Coordinates of C-alpha atoms (C1' of nucleotides) in Angstrom, one line a residue:
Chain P
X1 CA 0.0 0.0 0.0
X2 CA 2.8 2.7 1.2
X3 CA 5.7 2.8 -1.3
X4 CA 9.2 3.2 0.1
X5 CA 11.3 6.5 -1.3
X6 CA 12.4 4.4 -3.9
X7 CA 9.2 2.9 -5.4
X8 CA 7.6 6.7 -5.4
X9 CA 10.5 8.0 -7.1
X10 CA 9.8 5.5 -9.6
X11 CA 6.1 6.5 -10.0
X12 CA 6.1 9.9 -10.0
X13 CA 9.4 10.6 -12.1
X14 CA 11.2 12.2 -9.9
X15 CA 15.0 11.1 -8.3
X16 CA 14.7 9.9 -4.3
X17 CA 17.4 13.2 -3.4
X18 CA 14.6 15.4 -5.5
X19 CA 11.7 13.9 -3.1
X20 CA 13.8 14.1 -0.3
X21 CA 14.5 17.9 -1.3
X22 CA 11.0 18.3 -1.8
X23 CA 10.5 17.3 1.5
X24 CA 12.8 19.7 3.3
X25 CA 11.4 22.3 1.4
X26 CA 8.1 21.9 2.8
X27 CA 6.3 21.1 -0.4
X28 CA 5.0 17.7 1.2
X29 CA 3.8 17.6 4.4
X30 CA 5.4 15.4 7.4
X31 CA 5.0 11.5 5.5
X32 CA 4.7 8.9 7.6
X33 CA 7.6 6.8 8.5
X34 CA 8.0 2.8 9.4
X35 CA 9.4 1.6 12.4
X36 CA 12.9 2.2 10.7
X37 CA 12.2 6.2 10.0
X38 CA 12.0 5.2 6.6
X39 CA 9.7 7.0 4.7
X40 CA 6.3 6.1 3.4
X41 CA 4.8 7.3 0.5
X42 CA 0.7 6.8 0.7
X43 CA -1.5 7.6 -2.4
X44 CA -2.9 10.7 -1.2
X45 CA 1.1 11.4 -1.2
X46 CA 1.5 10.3 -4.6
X47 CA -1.7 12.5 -5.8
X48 CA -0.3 15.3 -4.2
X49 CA 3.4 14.8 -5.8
X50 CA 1.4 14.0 -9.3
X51 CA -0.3 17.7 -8.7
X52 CA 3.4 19.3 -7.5
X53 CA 5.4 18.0 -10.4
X54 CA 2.1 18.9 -12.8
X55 CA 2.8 22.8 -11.3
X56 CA 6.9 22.4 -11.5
X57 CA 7.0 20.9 -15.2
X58 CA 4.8 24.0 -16.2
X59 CA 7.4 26.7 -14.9
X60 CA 5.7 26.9 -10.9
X61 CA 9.2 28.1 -9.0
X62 CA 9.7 25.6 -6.1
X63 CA 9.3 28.8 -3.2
X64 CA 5.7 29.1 -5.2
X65 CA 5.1 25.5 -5.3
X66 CA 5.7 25.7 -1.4
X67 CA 3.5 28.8 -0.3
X68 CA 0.5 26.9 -2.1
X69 CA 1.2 24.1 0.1
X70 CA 1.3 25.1 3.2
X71 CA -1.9 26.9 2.3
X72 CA -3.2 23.3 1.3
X73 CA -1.6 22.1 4.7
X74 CA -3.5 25.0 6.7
X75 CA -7.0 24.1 6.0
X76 CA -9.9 24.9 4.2
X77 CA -10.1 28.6 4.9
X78 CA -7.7 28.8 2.3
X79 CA -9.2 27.5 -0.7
X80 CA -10.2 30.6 -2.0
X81 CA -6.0 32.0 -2.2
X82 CA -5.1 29.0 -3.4
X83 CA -8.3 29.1 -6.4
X84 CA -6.7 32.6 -7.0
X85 CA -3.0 31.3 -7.6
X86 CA -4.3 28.3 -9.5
X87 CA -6.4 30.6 -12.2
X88 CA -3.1 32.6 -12.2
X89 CA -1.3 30.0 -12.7
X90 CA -3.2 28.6 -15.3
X91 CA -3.4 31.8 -17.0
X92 CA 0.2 31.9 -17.3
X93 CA 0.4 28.4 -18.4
X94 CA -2.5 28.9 -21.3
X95 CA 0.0 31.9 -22.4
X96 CA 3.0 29.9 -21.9
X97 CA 1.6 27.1 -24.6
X98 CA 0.6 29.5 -27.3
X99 CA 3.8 31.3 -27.2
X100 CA 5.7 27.9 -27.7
X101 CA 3.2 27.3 -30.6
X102 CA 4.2 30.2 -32.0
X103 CA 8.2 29.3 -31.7
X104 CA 7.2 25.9 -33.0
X105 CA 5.3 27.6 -35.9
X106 CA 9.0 29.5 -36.7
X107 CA 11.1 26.2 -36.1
X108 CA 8.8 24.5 -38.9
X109 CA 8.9 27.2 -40.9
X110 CA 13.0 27.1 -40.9
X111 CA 13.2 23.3 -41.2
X112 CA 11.4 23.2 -44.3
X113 CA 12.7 26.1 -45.2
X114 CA 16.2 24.0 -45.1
X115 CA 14.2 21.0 -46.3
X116 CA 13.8 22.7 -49.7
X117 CA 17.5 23.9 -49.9
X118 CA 18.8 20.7 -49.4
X119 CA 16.5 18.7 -51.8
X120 CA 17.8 21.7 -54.4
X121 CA 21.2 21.4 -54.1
X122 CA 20.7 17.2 -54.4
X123 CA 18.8 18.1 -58.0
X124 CA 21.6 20.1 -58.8
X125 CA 24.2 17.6 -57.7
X126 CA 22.2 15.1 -59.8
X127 CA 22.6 17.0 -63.1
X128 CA 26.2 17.5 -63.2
Chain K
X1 CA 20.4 51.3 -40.3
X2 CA 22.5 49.1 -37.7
X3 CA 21.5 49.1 -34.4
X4 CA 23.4 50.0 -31.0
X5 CA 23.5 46.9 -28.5
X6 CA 20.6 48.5 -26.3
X7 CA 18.7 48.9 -29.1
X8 CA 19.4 45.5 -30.8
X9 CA 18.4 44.0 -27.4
X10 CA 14.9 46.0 -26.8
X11 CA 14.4 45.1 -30.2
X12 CA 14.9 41.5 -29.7
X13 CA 14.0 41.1 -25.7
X14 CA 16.8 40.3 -24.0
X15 CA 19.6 42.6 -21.6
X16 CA 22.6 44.2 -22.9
X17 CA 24.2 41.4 -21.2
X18 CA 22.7 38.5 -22.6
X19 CA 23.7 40.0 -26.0
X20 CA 27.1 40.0 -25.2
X21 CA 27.4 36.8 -23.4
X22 CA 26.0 35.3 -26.3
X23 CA 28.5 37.1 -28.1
X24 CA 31.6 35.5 -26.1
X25 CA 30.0 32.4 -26.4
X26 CA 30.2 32.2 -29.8
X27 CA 26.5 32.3 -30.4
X28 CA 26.9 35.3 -33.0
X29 CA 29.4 35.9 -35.5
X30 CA 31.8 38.8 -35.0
X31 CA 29.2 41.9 -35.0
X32 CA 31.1 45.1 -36.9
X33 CA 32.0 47.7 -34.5
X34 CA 32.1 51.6 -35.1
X35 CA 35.0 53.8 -35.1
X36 CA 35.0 53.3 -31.4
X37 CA 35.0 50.0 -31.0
X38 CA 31.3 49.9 -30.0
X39 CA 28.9 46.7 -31.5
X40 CA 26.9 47.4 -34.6
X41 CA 23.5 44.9 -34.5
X42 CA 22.5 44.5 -38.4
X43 CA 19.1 43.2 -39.7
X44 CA 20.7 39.8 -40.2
X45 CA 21.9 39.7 -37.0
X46 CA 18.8 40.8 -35.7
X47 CA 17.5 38.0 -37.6
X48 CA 19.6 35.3 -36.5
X49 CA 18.7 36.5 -32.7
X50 CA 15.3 36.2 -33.0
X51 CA 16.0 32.7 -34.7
X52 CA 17.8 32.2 -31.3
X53 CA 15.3 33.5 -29.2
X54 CA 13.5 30.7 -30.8
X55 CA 15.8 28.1 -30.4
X56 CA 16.2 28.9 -26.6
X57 CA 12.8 30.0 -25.6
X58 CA 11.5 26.0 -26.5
X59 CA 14.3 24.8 -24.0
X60 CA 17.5 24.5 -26.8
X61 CA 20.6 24.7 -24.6
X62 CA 23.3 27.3 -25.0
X63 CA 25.6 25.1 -25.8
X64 CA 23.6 23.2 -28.8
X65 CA 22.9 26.6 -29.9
X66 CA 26.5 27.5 -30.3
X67 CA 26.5 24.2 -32.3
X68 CA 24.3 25.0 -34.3
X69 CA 25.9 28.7 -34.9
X70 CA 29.0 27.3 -35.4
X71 CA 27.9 25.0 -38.3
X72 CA 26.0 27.5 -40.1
X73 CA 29.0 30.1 -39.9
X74 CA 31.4 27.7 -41.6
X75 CA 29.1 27.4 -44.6
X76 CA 26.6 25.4 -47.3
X77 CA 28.5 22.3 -46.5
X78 CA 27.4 22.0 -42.9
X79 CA 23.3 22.2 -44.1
X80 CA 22.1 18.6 -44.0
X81 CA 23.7 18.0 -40.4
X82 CA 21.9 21.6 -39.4
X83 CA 18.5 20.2 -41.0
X84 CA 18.6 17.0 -39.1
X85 CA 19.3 19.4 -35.9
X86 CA 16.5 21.7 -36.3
X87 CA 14.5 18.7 -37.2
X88 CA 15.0 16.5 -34.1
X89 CA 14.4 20.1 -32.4
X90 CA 11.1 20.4 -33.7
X91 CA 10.1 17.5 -32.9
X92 CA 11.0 17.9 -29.3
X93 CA 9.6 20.9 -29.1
X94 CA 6.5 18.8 -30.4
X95 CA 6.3 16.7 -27.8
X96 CA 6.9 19.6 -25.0
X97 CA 4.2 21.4 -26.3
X98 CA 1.5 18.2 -26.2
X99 CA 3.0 17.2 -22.4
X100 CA 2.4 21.1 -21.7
X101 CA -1.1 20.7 -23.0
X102 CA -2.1 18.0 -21.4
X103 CA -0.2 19.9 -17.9
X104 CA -2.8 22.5 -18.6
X105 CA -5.5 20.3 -18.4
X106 CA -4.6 18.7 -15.4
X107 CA -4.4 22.7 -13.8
X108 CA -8.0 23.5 -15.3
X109 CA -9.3 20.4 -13.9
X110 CA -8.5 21.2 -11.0
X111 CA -9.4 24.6 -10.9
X112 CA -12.8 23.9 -11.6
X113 CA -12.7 21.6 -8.9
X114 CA -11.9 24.5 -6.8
X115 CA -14.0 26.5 -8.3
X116 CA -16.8 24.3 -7.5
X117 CA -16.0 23.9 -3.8
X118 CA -15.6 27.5 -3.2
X119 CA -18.9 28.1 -4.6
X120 CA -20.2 25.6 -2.6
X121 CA -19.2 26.7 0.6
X122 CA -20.8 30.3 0.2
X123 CA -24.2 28.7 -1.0
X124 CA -24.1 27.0 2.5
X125 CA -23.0 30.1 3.9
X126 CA -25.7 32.0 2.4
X127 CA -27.9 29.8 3.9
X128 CA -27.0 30.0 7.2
Chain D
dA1 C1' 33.1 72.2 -17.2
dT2 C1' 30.7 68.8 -15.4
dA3 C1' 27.1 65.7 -15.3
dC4 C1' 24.7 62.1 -17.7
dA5 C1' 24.0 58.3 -20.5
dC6 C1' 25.8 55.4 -23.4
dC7 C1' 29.6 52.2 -24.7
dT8 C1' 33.9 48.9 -23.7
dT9 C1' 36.5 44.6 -21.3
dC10 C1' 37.3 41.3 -17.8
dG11 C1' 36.2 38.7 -14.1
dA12 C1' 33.5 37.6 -10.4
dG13 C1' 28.8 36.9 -8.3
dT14 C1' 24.0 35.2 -8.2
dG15 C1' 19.8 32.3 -8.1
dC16 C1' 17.7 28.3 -8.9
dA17 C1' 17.0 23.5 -8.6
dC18 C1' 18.9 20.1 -7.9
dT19 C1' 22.9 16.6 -6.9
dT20 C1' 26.5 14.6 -4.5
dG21 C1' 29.2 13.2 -0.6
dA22 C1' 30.1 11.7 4.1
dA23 C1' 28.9 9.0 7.7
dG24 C1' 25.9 5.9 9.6
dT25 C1' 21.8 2.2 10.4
dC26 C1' 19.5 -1.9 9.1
dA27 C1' 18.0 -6.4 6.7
dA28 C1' 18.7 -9.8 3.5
dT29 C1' 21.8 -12.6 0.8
dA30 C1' 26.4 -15.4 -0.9
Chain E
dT1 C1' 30.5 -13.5 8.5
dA2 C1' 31.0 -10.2 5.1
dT3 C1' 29.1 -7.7 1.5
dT4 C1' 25.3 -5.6 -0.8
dG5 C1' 21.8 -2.4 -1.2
dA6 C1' 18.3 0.4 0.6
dC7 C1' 17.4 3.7 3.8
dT8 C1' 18.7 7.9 7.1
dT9 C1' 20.6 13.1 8.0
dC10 C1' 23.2 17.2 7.1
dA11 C1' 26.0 19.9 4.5
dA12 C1' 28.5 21.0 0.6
dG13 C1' 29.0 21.0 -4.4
dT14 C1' 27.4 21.5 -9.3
dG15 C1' 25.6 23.3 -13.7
dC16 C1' 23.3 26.4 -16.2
dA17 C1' 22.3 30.9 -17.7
dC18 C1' 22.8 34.8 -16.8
dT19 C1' 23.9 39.2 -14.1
dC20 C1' 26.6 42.5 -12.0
dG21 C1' 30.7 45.3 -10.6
dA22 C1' 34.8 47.7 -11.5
dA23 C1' 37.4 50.7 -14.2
dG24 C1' 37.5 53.2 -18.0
dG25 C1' 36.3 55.8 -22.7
dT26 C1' 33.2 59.0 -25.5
dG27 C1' 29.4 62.3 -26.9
dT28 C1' 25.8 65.3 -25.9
dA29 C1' 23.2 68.5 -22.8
dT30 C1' 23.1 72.3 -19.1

DNA sequence: ATACACCTTCGAGTGCACTTGAAGTCAATA
DNA sequence: TATTGACTTCAAGTGCACTCGAAGGTGTAT
């Protein structure tokens, strides 16, 4: 049921130091740990890591990524700053995928760009 | 006609510094300089920084952008191995943009999840 | 004339997000 | 029994991409 450091690593896509870093930055709240002080990593953790690495891979600075936390950690009064900083955040992320559409749109653009070059010069090869 | 570096790097959108770090790094070829040494940005070198905004701004490292420079500075020859380059970029840049997409609908989800609950609450609040 | 705003080079400093190392515990395996 | 491998903590190190500071030159405005 509880995954060991390892296991969640694996899952979520993430190295153990990262989780463990993750940790220390207060992203996560306290985990449980076995009788060892390992950790344990329940679903709810796993969900919550999904969500966290779902802000971080679209641009969330860790310090951000931490402040919405420990609002999530401090109850439900909350929910309406944290509604706030997702909209934001989704916002920013909306304008952070049509912007990279955009370079995309330029890179094709320049590939076939260099796609026709290079077919020319092979025609032109081909005559000589 | 050519531009001074501040100019080149309002035009463009990056710092002074950048500029000329991208200079050192051999990101650029050498720029003409006025009578007093000072950097001269022409419209082809404007254009190759906005190709390098490009490159960067979908996640191309310095380094592979230097690459990149360096083959097209040496000429013609150099073309199909810059084609498969800008290629393999595209199509990582592809990818990022779906995996970005599908980030953002993971963030509206669950915005409109808090959107609901917040809602929610202030019905029952009304009520009371 | 003197301040201001621009430019130059060189080298060092910064910020972020990891990433690694040292030193140690514990359980299972050859 | 000795080694292997997974775990722990704490602190220090790394890599990338800037970013800034120092020291100095030049041209225009007051």
């Amino acid at each position: 049921m509880a995954l060991t450091i390892k296991e969640a690593a694996e899952q979520i896509g993430l190295t153990v130091h990262t989780l463990r870093y993750y940790e220390q930055e207060g992203l996560l709240k306290a985990l449980k740990r076995d009788e060892r002080g390992n950790r344990l990593f329940e679903p709810e953790d796993l969900d919550w890591l999904y969500f966290i690495r779902c802000l971080r891979d679209t641009g969330m600075p860790v310090v951000q990524v931490k402040h919405f936390a420990e609002l999530a950690f401090k109850g439900d009064h909350t929910m309406r700053e944290r509604l706030q900083i997702l909209q934001d955040h989704q916002r920013s992320t909306e304008r952070k995928v049509e912007e990279m559409k955009s370079f995309l749109e330029k890179i094709t653009h320049k590939t076939l760009w260099y796609e026709n070059l290079v077919r020319e010069r092979e025609q032109a090869a081909e005559k000589v």
